[in-house]
PDB file of C-alpha atoms in Angstrom:
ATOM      1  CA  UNK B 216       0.000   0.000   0.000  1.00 57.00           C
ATOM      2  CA  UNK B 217       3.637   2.167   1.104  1.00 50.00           C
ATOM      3  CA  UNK B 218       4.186   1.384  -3.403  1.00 57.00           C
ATOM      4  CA  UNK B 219       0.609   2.466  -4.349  1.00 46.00           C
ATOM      5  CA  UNK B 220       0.612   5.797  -2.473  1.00 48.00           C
ATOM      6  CA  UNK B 221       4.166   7.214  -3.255  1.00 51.00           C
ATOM      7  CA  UNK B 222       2.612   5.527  -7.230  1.00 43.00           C
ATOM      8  CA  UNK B 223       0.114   8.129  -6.489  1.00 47.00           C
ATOM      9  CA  UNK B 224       2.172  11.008  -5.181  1.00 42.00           C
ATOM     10  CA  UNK B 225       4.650  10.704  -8.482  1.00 48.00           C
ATOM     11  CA  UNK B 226       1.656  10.721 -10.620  1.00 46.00           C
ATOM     12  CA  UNK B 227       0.286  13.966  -9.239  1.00 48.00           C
ATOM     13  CA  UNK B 228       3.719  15.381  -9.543  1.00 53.00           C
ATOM     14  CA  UNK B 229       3.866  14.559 -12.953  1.00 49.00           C
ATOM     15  CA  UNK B 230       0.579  16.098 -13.833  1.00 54.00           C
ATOM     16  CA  UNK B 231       1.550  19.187 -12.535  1.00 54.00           C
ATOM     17  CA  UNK B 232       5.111  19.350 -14.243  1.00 61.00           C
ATOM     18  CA  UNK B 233       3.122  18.613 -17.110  1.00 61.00           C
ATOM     19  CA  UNK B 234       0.631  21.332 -17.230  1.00 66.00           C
ATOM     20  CA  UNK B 235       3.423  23.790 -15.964  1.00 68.00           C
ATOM     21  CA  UNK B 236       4.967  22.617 -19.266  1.00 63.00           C
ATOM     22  CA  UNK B 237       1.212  23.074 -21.396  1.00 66.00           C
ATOM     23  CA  UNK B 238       1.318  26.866 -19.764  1.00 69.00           C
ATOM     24  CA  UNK B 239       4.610  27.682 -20.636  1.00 69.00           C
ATOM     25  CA  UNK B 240       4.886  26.468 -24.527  1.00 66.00           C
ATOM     26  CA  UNK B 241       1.175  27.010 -25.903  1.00 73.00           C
ATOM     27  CA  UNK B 242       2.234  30.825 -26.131  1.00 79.00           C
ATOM     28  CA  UNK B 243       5.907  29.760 -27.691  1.00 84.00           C
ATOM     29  CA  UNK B 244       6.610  31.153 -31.619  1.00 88.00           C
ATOM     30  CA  UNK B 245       6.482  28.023 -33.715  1.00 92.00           C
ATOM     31  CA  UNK B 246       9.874  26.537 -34.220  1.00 93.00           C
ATOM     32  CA  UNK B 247      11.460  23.753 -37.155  1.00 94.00           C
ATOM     33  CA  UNK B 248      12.165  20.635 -36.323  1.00 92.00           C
ATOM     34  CA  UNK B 249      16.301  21.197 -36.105  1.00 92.00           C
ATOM     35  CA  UNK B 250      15.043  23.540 -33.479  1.00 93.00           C
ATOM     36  CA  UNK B 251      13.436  20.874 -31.402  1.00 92.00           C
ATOM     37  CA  UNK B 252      15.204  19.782 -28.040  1.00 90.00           C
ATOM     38  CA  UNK B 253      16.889  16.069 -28.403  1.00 88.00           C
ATOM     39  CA  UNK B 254      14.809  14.684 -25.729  1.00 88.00           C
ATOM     40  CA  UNK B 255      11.456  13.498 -26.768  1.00 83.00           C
ATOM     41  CA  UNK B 256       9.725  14.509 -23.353  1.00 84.00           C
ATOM     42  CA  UNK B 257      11.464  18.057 -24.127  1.00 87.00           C
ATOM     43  CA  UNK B 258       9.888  18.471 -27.536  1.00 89.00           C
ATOM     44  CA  UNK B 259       6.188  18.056 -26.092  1.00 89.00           C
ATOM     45  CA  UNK B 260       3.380  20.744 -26.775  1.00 91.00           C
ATOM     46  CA  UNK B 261       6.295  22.149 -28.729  1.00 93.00           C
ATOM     47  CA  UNK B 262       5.072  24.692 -31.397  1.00 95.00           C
ATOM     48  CA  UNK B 263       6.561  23.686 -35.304  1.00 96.00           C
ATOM     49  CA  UNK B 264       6.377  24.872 -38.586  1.00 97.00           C
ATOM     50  CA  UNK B 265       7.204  21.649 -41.419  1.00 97.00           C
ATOM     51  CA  UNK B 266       7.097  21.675 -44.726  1.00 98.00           C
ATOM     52  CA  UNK B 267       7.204  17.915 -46.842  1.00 98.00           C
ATOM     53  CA  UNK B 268       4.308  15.800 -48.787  1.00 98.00           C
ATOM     54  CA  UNK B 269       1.477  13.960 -47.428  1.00 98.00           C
ATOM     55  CA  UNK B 270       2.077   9.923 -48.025  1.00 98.00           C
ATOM     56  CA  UNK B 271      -1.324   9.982 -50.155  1.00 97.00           C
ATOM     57  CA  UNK B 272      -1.301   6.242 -50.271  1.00 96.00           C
ATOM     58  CA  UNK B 273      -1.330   5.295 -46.814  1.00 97.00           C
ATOM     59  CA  UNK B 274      -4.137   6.830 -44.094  1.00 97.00           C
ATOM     60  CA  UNK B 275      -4.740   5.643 -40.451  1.00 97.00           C
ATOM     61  CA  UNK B 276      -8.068   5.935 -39.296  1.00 96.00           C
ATOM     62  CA  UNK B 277      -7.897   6.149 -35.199  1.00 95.00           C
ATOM     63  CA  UNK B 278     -10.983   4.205 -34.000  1.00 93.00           C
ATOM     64  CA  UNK B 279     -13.249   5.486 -31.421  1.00 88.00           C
ATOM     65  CA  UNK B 280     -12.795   9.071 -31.209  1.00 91.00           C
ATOM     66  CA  UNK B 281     -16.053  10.515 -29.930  1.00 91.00           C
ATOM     67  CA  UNK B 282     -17.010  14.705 -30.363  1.00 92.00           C
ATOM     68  CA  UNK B 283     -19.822  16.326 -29.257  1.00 91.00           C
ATOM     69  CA  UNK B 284     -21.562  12.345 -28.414  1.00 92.00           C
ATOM     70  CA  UNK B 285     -20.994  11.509 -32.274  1.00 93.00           C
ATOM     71  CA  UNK B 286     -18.270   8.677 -33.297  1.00 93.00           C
ATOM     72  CA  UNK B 287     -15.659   8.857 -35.903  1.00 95.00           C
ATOM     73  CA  UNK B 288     -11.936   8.611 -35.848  1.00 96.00           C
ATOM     74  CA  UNK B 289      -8.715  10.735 -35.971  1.00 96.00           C
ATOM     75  CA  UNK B 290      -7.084  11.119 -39.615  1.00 97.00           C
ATOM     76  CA  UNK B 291      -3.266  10.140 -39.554  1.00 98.00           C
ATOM     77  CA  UNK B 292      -1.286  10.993 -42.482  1.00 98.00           C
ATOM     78  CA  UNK B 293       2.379  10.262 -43.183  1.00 99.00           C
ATOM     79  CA  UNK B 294       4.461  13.341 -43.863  1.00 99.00           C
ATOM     80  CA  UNK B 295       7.379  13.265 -45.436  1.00 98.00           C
ATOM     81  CA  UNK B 296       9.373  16.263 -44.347  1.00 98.00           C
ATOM     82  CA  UNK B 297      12.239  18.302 -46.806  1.00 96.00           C
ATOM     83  CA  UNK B 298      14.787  16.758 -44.294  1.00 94.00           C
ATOM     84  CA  UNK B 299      14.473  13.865 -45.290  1.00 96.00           C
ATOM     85  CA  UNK B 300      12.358  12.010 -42.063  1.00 97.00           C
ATOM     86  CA  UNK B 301       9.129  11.059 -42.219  1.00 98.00           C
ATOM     87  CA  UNK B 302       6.443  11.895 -39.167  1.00 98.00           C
ATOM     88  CA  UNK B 303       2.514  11.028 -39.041  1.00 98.00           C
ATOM     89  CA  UNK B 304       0.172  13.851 -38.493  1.00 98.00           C
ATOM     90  CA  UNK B 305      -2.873  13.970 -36.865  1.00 97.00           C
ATOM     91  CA  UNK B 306      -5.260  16.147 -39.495  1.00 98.00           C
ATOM     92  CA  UNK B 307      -8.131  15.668 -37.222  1.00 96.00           C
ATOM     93  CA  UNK B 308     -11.692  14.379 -36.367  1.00 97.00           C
ATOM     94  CA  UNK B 309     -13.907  13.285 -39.357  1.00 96.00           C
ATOM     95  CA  UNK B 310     -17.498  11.523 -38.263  1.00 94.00           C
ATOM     96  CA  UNK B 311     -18.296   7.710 -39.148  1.00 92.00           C
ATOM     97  CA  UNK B 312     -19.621   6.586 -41.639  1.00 86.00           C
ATOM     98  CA  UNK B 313     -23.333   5.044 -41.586  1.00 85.00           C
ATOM     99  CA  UNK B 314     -21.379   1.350 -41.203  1.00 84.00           C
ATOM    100  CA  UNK B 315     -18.189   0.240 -39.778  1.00 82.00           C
ATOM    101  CA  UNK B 316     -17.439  -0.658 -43.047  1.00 82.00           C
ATOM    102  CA  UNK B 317     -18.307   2.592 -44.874  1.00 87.00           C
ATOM    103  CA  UNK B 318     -15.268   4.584 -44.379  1.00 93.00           C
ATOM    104  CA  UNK B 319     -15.353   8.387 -44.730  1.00 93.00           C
ATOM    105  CA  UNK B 320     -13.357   9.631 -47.728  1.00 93.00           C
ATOM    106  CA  UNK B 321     -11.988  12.620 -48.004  1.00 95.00           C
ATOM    107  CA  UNK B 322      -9.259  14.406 -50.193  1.00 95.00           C
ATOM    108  CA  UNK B 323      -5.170  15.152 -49.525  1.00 97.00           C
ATOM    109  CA  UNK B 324      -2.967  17.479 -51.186  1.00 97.00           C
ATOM    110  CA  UNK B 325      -0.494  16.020 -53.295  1.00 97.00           C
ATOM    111  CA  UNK B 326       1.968  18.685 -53.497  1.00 98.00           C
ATOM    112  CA  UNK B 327       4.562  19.762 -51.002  1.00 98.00           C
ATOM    113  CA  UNK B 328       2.356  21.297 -47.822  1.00 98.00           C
ATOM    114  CA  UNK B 329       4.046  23.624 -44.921  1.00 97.00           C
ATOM    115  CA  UNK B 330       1.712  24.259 -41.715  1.00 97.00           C
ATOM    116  CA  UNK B 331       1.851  24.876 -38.216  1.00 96.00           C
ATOM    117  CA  UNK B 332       1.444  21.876 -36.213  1.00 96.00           C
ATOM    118  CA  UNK B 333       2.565  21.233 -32.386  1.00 94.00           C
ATOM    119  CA  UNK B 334       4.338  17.946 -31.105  1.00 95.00           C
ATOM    120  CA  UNK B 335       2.738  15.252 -29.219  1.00 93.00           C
ATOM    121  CA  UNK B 336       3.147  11.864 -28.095  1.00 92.00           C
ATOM    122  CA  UNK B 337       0.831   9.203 -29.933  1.00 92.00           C
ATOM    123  CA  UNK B 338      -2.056   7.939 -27.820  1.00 86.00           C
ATOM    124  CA  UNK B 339      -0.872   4.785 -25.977  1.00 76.00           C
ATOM    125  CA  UNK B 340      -2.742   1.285 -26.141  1.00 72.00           C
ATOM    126  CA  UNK B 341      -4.953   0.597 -23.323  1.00 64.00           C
ATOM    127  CA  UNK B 342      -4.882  -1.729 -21.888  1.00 55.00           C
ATOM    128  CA  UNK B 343      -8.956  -3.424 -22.558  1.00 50.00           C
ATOM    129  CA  UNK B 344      -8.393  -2.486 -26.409  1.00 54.00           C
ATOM    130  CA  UNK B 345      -7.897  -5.121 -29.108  1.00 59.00           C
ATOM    131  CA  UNK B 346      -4.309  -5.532 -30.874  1.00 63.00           C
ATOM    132  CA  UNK B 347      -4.313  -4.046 -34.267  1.00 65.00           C
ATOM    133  CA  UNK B 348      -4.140  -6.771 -35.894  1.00 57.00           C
ATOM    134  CA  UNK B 349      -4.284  -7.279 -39.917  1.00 60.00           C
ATOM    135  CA  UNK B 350      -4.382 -10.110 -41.485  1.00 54.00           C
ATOM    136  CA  UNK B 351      -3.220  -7.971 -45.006  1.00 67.00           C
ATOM    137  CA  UNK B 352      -2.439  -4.586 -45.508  1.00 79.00           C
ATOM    138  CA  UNK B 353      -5.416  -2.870 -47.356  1.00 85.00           C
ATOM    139  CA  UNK B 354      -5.403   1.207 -47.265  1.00 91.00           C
ATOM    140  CA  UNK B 355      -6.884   2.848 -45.547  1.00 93.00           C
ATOM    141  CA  UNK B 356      -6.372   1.199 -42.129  1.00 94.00           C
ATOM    142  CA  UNK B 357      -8.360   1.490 -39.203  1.00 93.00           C
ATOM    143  CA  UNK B 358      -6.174   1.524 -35.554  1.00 93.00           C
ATOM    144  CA  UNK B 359      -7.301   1.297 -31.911  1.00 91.00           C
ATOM    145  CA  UNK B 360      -3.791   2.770 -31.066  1.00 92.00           C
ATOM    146  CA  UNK B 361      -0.752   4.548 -32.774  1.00 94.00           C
ATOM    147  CA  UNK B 362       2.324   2.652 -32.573  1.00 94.00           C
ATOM    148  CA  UNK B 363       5.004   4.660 -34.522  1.00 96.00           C
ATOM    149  CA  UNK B 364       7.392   1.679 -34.751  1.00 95.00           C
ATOM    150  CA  UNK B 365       4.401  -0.748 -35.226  1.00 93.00           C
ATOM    151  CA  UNK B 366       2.964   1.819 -38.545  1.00 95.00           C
ATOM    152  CA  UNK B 367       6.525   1.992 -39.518  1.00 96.00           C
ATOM    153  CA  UNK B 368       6.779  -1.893 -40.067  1.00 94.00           C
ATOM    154  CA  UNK B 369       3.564  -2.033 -41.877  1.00 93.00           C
ATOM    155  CA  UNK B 370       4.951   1.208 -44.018  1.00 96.00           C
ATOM    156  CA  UNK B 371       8.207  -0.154 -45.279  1.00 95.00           C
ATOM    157  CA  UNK B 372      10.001   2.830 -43.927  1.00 97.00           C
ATOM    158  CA  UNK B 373      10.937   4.154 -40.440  1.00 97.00           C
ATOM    159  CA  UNK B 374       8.880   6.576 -38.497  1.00 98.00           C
ATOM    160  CA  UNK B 375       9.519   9.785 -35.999  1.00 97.00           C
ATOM    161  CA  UNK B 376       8.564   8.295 -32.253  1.00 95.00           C
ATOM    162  CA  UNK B 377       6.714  11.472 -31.658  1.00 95.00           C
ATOM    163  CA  UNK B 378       3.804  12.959 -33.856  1.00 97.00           C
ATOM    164  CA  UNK B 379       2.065  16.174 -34.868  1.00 97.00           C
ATOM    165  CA  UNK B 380      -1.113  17.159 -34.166  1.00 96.00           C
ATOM    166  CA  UNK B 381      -2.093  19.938 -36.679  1.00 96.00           C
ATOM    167  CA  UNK B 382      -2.665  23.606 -35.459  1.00 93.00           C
ATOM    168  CA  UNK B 383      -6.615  24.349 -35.290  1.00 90.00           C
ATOM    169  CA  UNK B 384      -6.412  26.843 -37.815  1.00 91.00           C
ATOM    170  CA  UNK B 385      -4.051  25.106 -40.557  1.00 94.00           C
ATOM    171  CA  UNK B 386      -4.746  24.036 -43.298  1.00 94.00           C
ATOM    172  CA  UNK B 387      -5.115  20.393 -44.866  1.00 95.00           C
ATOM    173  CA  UNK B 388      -7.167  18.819 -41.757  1.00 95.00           C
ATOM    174  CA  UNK B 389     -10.763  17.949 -40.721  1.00 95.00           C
ATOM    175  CA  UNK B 390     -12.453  19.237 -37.501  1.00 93.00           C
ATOM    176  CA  UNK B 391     -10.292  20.088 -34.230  1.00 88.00           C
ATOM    177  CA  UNK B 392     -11.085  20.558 -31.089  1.00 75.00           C
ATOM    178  CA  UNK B 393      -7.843  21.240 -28.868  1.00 59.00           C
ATOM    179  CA  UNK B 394      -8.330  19.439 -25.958  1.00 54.00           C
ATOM    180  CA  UNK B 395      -7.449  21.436 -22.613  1.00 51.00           C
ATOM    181  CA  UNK B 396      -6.048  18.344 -20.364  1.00 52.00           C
ATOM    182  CA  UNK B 397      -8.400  18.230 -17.217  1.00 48.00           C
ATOM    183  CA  UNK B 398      -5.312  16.966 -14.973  1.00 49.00           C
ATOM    184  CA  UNK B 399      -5.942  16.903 -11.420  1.00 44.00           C
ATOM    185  CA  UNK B 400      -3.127  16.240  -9.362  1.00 41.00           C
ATOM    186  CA  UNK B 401      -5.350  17.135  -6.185  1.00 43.00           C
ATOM    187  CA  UNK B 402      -6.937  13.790  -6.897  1.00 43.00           C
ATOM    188  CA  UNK B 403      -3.645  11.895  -7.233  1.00 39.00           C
ATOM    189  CA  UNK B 404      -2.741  13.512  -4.262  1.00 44.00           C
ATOM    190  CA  UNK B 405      -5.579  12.415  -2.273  1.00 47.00           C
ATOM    191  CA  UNK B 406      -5.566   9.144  -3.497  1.00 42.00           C
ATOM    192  CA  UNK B 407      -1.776   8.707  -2.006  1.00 42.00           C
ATOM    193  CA  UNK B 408      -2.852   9.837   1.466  1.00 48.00           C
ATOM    194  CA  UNK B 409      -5.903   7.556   1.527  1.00 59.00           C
ATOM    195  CA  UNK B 410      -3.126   5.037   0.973  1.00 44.00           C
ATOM    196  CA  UNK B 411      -0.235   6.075   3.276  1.00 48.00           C
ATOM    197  CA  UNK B 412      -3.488   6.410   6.004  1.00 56.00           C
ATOM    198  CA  UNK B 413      -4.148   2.781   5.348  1.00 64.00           C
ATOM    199  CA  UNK B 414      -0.883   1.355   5.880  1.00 58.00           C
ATOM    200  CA  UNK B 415      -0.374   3.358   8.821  1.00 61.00           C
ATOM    201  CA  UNK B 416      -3.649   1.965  10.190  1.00 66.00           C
ATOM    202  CA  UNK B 417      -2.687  -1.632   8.870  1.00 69.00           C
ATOM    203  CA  UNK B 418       0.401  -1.364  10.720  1.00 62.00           C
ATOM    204  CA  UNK B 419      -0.825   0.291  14.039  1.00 68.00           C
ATOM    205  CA  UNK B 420      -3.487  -2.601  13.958  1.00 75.00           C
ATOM    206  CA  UNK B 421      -0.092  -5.328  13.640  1.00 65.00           C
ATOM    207  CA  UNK B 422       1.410  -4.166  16.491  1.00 75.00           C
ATOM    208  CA  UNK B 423      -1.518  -3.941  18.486  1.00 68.00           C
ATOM    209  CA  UNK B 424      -2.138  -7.857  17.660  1.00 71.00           C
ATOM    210  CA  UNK B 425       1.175  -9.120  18.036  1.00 74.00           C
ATOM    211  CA  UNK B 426       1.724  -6.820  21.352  1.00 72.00           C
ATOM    212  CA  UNK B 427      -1.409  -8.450  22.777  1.00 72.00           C
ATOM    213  CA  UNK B 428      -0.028 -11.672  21.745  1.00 72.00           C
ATOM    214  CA  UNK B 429       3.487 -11.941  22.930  1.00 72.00           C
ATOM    215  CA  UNK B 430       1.682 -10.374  26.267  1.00 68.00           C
ATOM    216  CA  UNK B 431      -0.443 -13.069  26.326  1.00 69.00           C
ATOM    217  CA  UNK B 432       2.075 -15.252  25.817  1.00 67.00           C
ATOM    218  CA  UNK B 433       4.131 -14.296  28.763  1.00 65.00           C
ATOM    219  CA  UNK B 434       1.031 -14.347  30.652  1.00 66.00           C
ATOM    220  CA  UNK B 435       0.863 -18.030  29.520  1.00 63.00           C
ATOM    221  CA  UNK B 436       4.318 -19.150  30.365  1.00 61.00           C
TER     222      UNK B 436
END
């Protein structure tokens, strides 16, 4: 219980290093990706102007992506940037289609593209979804997570770890709604004193017992 609180504690000290870091970039002037710090958790909520062509071939449809109580999926597209790398993009939110067969089309530039998009990690498998697994690769490709390394195998070429989620007002997406992170570190903090408070109790009531016990057992001998 000692493990699940301090778990606890950590994880509301890493929500609020991580909205002090939200606070302090979202306001940052848009930088390229030499720019970018080395470290990966240094480059988040980052600000970045790319330029490179859209991967027309290949789209990932993100399952399960609800907006305003309506179901649909994030668009990722491959970018291939003028340096050479290749990163996916998140264009945004498009609504299902009347069947989970009937995927929504839509259109992609074809010629070299330069917007304003800010760096992000992709969204992690849970833990209850399915694997995405494919039997053959057919285009385009539904996912019930983003696996950079995963995408990169089924690609035929290697991907950047992180990913870009398109500014709201660039162009070449669908809709976007910038989430504001509701992280509550009070919570995480409460949650590690109800624990700590239990094993004190737990270990209050052990030496009570075993006091009463070895008493006893004197009394006994």
């Amino acid at each position: 219980m000692v493990s699940l609180g301090q778990w606890q504690y950590n994880k509301g000290e890493y929500i609020n290093n991580l909205q002090d870091k939200i606070n302090d970039r979202k306001h940052l002037s848009p930088v390229s990706m030499q720019e970018l710090p080395h470290d990966l958790e240094d480059q988040l909520f980052m600000p970045i102007n790319v330029s490179g062509t859209f991967d027309t071939e290949h789209h990932f449809y993100y399952d399960n992506r609800i907006v305003n109580g309506l179901a649909g999926y994030d668009i990722y597209t491959p970018l291939r940037m003028d340096d050479g790398n290749t990163i996916l993009v998140n264009r945004g939110w498009i609504r299902q289609g009347r069947t989970r067969q009937d995927l929504p089309e839509f259109d992609t530039e074809t010629s070299r593209v330069s917007f304003k998009a800010i760096v992000d990690k992709p969204p992690s498998k849970d833990f209850m979804l399915a694997e995405n697994v494919h039997s053959k690769l057919t285009w385009p490709m539904v996912l019930q997570y983003v696996d950079t390394q995963e995408i990169g195998e089924m690609l035929g070429y290697e991907l950047m770890p992180m990913v870009l989620r398109l500014d709201k007002d660039a162009e070449h997406g669908f809709h976007r709604e910038i989430p504001a992170l509701n992280l509550d570190s009070a919570k995480n903090t409460g949650y590690a004193f109800q624990w700590f408070a239990m094993s004190a109790a737990l270990l209050v009531i052990y030496i009570v017992v075993n006091t009463k016990k070895r008493l006893q057992n004197q009394r006994d001998s």
